[in-house]
PDB file of C-alpha atoms and ligand atoms in Angstrom:
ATOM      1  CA  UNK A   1     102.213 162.549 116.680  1.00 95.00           C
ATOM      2  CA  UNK A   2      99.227 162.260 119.159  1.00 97.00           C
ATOM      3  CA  UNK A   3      96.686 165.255 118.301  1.00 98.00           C
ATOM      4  CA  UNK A   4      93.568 165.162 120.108  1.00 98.00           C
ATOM      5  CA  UNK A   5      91.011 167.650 118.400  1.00 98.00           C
ATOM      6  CA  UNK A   6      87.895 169.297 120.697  1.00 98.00           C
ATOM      7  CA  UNK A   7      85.368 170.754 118.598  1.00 98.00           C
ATOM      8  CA  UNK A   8      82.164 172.355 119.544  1.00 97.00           C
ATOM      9  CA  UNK A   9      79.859 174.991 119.880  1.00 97.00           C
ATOM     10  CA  UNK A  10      80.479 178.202 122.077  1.00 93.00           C
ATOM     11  CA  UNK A  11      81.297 178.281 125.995  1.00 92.00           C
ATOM     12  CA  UNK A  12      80.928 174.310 125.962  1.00 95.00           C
ATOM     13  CA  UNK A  13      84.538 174.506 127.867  1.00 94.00           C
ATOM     14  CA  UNK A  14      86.353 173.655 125.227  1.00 96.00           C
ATOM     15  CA  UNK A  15      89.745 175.753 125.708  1.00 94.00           C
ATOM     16  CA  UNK A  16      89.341 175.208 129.420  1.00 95.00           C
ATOM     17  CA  UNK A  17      89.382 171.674 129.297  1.00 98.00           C
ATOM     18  CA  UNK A  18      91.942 171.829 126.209  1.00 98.00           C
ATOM     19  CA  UNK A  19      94.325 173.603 128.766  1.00 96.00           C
ATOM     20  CA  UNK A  20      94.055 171.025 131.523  1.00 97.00           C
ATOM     21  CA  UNK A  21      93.944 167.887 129.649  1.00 98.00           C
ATOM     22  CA  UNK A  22      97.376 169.750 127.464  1.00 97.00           C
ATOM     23  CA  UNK A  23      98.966 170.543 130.946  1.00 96.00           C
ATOM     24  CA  UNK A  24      98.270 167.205 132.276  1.00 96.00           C
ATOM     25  CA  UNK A  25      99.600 165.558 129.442  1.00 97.00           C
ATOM     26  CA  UNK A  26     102.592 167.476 129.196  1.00 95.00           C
ATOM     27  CA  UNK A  27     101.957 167.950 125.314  1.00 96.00           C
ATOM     28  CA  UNK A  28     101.124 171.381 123.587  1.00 95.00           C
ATOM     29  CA  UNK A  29      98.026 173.581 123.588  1.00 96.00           C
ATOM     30  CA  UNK A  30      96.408 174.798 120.363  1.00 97.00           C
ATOM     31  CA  UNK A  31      93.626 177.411 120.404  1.00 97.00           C
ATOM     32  CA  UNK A  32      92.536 177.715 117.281  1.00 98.00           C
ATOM     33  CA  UNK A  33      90.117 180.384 117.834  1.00 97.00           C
ATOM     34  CA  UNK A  34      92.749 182.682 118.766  1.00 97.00           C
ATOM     35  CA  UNK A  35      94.146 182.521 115.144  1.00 98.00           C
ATOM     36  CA  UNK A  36      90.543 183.253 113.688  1.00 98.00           C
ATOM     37  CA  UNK A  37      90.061 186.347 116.151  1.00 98.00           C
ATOM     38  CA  UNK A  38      93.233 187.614 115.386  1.00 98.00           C
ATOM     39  CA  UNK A  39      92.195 187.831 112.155  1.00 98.00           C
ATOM     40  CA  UNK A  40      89.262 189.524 112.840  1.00 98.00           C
ATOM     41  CA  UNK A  41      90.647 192.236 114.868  1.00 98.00           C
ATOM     42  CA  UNK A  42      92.644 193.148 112.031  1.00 98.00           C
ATOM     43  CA  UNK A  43      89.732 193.590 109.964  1.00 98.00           C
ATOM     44  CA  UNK A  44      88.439 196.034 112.801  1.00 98.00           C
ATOM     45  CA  UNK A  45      91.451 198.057 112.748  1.00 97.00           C
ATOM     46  CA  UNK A  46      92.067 198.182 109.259  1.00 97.00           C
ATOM     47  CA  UNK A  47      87.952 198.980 108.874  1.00 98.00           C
ATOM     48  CA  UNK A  48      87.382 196.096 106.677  1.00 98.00           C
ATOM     49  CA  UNK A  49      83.745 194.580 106.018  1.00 98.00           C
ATOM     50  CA  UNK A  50      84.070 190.796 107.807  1.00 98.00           C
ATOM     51  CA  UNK A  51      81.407 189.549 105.852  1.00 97.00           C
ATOM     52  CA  UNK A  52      83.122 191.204 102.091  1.00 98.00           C
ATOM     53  CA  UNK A  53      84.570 187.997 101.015  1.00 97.00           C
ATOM     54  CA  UNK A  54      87.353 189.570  98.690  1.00 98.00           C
ATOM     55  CA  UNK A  55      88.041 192.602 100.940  1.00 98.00           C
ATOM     56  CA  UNK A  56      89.179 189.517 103.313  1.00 98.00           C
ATOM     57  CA  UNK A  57      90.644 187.419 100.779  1.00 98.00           C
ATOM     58  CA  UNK A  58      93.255 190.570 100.358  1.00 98.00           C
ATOM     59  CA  UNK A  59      93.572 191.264 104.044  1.00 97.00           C
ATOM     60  CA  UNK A  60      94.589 187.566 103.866  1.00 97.00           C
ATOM     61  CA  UNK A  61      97.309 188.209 101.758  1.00 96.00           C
ATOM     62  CA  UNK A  62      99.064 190.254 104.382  1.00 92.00           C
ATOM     63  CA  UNK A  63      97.863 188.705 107.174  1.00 96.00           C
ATOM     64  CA  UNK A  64     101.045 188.232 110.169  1.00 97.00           C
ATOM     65  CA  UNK A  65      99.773 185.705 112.950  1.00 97.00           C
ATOM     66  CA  UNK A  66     101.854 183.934 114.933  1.00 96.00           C
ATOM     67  CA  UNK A  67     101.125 181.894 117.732  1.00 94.00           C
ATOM     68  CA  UNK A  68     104.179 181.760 120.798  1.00 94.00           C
ATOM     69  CA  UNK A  69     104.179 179.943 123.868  1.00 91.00           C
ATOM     70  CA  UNK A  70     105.189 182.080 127.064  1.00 88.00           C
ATOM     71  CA  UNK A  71     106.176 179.867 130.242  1.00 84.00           C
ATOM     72  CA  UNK A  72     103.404 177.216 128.968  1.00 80.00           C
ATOM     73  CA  UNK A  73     100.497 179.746 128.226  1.00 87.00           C
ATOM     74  CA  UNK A  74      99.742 180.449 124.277  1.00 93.00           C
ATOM     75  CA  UNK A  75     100.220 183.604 123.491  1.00 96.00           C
ATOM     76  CA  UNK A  76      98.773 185.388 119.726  1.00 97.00           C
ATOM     77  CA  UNK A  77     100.841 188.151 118.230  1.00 98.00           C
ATOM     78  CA  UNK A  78      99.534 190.135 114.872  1.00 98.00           C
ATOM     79  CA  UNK A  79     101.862 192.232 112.802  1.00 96.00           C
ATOM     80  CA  UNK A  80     104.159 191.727 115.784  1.00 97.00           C
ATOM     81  CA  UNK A  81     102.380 192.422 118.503  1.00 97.00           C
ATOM     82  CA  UNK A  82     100.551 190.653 121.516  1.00 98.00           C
ATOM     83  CA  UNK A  83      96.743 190.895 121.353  1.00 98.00           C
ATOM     84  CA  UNK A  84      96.512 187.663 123.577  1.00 97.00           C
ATOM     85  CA  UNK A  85      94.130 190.454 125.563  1.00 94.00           C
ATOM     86  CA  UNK A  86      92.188 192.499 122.893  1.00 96.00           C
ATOM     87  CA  UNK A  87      91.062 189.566 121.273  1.00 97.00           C
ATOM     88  CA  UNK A  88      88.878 188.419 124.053  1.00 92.00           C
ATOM     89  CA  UNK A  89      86.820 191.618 124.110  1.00 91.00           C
ATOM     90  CA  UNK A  90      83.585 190.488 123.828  1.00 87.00           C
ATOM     91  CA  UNK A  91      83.107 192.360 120.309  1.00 93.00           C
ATOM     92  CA  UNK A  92      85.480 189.997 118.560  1.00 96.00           C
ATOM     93  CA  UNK A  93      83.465 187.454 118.967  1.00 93.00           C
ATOM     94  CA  UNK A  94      80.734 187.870 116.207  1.00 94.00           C
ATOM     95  CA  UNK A  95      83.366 189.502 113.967  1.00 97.00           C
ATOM     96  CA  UNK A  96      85.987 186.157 114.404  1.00 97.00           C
ATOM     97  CA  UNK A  97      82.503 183.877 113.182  1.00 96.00           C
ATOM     98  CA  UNK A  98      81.671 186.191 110.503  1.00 97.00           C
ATOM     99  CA  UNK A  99      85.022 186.357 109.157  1.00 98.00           C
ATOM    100  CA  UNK A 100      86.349 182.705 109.442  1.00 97.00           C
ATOM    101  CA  UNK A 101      83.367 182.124 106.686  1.00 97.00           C
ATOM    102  CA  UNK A 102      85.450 182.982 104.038  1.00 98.00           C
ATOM    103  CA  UNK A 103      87.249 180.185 102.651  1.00 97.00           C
ATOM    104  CA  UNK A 104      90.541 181.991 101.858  1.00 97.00           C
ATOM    105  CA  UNK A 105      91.183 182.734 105.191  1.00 98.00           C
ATOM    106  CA  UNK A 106      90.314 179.628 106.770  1.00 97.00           C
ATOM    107  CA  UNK A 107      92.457 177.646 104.471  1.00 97.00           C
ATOM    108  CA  UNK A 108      95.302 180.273 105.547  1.00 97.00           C
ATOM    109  CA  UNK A 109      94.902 179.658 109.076  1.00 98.00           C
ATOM    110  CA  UNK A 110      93.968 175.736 108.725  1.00 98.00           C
ATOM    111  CA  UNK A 111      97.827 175.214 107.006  1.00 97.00           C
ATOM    112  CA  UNK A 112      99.378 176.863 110.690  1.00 96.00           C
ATOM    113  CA  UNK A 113      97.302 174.273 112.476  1.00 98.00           C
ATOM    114  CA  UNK A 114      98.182 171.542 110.101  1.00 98.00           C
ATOM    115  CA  UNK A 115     102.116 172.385 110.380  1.00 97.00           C
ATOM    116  CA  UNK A 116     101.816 172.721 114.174  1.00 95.00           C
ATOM    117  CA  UNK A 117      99.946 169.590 114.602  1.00 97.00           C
ATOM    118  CA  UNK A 118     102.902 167.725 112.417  1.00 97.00           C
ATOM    119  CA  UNK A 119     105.492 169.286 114.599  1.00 95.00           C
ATOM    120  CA  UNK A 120     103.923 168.521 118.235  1.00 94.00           C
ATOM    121  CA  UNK A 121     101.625 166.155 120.007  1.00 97.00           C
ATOM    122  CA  UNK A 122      98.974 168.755 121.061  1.00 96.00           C
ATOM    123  CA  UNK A 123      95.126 169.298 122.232  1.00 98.00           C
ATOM    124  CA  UNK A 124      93.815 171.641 119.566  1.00 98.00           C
ATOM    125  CA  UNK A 125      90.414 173.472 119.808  1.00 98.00           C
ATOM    126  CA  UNK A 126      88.051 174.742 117.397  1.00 97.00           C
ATOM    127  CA  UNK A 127      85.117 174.264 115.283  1.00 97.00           C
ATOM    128  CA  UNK A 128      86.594 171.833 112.196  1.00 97.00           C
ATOM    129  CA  UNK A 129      89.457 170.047 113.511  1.00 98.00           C
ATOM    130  CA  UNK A 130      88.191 166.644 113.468  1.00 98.00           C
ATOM    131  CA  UNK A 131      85.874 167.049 110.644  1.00 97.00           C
ATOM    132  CA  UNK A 132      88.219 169.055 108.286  1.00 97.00           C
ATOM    133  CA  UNK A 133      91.673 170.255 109.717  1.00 98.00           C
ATOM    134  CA  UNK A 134      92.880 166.355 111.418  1.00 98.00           C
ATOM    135  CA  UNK A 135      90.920 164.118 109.542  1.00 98.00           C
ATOM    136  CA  UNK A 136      93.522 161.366 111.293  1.00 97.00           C
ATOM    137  CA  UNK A 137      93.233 162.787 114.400  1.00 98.00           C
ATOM    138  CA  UNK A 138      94.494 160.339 117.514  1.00 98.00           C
ATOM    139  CA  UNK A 139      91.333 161.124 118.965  1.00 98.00           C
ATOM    140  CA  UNK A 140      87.938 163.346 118.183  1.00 98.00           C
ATOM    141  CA  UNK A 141      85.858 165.087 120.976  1.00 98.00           C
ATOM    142  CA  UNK A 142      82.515 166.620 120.509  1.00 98.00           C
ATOM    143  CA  UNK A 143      82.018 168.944 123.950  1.00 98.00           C
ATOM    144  CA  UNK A 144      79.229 170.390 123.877  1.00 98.00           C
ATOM    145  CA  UNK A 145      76.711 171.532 126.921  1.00 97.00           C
ATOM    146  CA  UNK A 146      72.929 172.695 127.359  1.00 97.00           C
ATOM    147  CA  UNK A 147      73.082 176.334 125.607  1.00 97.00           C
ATOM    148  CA  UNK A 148      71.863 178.358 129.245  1.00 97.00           C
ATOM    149  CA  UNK A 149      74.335 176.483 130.590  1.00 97.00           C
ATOM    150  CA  UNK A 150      77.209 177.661 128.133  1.00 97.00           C
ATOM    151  CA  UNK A 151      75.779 180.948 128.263  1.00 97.00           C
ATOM    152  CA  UNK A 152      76.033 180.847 132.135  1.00 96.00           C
ATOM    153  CA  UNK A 153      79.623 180.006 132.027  1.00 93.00           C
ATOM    154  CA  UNK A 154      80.282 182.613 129.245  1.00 93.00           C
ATOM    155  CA  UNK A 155      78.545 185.488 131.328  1.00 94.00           C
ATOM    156  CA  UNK A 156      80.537 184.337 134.461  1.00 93.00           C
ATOM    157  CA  UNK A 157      84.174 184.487 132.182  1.00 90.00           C
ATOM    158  CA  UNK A 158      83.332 187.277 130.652  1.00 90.00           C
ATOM    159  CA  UNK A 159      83.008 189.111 133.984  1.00 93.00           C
ATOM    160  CA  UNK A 160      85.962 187.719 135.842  1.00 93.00           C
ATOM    161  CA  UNK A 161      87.987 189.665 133.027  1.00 89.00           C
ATOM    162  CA  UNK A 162      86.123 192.925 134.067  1.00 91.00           C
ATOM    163  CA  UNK A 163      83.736 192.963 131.054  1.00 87.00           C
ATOM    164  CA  UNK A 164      79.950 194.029 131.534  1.00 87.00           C
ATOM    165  CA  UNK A 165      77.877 191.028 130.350  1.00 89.00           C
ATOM    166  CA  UNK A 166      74.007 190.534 130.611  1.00 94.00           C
ATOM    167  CA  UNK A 167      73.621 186.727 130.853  1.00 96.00           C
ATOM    168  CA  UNK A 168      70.346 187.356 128.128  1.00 97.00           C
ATOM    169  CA  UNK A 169      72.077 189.116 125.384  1.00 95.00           C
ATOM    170  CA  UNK A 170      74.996 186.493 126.202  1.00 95.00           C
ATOM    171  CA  UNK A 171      72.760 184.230 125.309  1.00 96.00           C
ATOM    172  CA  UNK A 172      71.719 185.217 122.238  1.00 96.00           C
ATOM    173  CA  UNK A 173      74.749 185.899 121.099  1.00 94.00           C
ATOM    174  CA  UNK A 174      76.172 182.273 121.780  1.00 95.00           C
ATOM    175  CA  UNK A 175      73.143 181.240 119.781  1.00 96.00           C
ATOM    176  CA  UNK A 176      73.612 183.384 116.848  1.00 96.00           C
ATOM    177  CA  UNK A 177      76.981 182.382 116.682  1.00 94.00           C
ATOM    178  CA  UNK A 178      76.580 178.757 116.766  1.00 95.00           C
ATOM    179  CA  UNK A 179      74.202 179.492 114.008  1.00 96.00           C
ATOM    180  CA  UNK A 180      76.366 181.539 112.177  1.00 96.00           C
ATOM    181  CA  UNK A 181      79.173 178.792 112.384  1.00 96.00           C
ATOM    182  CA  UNK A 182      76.850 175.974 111.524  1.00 96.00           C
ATOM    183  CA  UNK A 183      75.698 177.246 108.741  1.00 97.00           C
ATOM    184  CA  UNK A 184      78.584 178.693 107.082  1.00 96.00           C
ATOM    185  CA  UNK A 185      79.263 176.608 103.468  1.00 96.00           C
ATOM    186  CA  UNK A 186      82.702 175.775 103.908  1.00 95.00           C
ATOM    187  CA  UNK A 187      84.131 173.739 106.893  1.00 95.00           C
ATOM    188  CA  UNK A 188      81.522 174.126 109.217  1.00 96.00           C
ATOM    189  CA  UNK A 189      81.045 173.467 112.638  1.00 96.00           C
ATOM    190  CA  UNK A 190      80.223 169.916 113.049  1.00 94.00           C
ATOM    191  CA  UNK A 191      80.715 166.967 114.579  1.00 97.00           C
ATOM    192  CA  UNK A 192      83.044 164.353 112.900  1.00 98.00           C
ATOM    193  CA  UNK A 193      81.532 160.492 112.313  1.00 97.00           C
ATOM    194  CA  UNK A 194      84.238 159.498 114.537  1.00 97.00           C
ATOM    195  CA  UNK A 195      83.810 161.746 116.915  1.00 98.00           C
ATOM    196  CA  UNK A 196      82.907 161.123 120.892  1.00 98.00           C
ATOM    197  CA  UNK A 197      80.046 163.491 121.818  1.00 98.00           C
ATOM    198  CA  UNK A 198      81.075 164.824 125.445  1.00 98.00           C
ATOM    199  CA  UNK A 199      78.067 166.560 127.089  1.00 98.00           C
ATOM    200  CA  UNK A 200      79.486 168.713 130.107  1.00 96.00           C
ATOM    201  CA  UNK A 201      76.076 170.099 131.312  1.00 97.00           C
ATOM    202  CA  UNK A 202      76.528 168.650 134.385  1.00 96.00           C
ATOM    203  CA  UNK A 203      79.990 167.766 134.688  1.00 96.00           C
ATOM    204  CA  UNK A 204      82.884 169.470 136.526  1.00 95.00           C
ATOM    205  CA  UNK A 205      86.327 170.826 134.204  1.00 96.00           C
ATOM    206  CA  UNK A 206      88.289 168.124 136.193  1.00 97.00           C
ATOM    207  CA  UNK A 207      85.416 165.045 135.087  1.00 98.00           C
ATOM    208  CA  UNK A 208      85.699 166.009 131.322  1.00 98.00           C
ATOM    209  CA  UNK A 209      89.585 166.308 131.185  1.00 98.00           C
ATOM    210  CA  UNK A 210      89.487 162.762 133.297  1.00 98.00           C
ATOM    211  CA  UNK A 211      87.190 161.357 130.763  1.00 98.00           C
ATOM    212  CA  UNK A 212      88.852 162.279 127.688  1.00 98.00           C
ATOM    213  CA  UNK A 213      92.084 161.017 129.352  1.00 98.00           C
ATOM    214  CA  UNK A 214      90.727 157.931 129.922  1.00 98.00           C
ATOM    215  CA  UNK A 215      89.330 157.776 126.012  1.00 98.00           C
ATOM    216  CA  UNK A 216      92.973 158.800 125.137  1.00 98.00           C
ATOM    217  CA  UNK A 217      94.540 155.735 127.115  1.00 97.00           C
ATOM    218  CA  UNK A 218      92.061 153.276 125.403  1.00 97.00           C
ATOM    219  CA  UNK A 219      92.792 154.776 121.934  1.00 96.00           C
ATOM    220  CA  UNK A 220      96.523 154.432 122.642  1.00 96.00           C
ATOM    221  CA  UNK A 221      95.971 151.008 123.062  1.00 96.00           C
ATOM    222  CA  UNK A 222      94.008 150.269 119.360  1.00 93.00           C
ATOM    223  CA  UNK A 223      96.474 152.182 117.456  1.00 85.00           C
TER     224      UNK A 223
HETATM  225  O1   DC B 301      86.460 179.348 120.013  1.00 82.95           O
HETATM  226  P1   DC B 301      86.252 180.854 119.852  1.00 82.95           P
HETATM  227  O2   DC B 301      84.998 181.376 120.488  1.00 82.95           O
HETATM  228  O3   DC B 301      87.461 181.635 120.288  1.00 82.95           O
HETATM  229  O4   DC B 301      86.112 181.072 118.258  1.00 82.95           O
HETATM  230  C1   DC B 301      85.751 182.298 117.681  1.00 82.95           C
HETATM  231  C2   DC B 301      85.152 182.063 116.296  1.00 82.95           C
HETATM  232  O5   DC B 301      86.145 181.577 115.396  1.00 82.95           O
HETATM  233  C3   DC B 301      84.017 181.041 116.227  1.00 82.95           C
HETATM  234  O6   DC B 301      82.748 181.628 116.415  1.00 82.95           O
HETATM  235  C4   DC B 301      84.157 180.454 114.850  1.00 82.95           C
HETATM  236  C5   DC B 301      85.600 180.642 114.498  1.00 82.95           C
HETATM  237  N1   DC B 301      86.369 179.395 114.537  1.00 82.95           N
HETATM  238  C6   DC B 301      86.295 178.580 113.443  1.00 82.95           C
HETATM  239  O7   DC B 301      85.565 178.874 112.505  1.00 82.95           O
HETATM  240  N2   DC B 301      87.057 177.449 113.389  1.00 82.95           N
HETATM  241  C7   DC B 301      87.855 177.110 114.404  1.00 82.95           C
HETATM  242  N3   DC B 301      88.600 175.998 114.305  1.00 82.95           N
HETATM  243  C8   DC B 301      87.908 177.909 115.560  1.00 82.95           C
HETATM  244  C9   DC B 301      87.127 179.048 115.616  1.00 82.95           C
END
């Protein structure tokens, strides 16, 4: 199976370019984000702590995600239903990094990316993928961009979906986050040894799906 895995920190452009470079390849699209802010807004509606490790280790236990694909797009459904929408509310952020600290619940989610990746070539994005999830990944990208810029881009999203957003407190959100999922003891974010560092600062979506083509084409060929 070709799996190409694009970690990095927060509003580098990873699930954009993840997307494109899925759609242009014809292969499948794996956000694995989704899966971990699922997860967290079921801790929101069933009012549990995120950061109580073994009030989430037994949410775990009856935890229904599913990921489907509707006419290409990836959609996320817990206990059944579609909250492809709620999870992008910009509260679910903090709450998806807090929770996807607790080992049980990464592991959970980590075994659906595993079985997916097994099944399909796809572009999955995340945090871990190269350096924990697809240690044999076909190929490992490290996007990242200057942090005002990510912010910049976040702000901008944010609003196109009709959602208030200071560019500041945007900001410091994106860094506490990347802090927050740096940090974290168990599968952190990080770049994998093998991994190709991709800064996008000043490049365009279409230049960094090009680019990581071209890597992809060149790997093809070693392999
Ligand atoms: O990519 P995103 O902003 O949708 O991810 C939300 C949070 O989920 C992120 O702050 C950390 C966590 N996450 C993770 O720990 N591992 C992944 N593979 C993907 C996301």
């Amino acid at each position: 199976m070709i799996n190409i895995a694009i970690d990095g920190p927060g509003g580098a452009g990873k699930s954009t370019v993840a997307r494109a470079l899925a759609e242009k390849l014809g292969i499948m699209y794996l956000d694995t984000g989704a899966m971990y802010r699922a997860a967290a807004l079921k801790a929101f509606d069933c009012k549990t702590d995120v950061k109580d490790a073994s009030a989430v280790e037994k949410l775990t236990e009856n935890l229904d995600i599913e990921v489907r694909y509707a006419n290409g797009e990836q959609k996320i459904f817990l206990d059944g239903k579609d909250v492809s929408k709620r999870i992008r509310e910009h509260f679910v952020s903090a709450l998806a990094s807090d929770i996807s600290a607790v080992p049980a619940l990464r592991l959970r989610l980590v075994d659906l990316q595993r079985t997916a990746a097994e099944k399909f070539d796809c572009v999955l994005d995340g945090r871990d993928i190269g350096s924990f999830v697809l240690p044999d990944a076909t190929l490992k990208i490290y996007l990242t961009a200057d942090v005002r810029v990510r912010a910049r881009r976040r702000t901008a999203e944010l609003e196109s979906r009709g959602q208030k957003a200071a560019f500041e407190s945007v900001l410091e959100d994106l860094e506490a986050r990347d802090r927050n999922d740096m940090t974290r003891a168990f599968a952190p974010l990080k770049k994998a040894e093998d991994a190709v560092i991709v800064d996008s600062t000043d490049m365009t979506v279409d230049e960094v799906v090009d680019k990581i083509e071209k890597m992809l084409k060149q790997r093809l060929t070693e392999i």
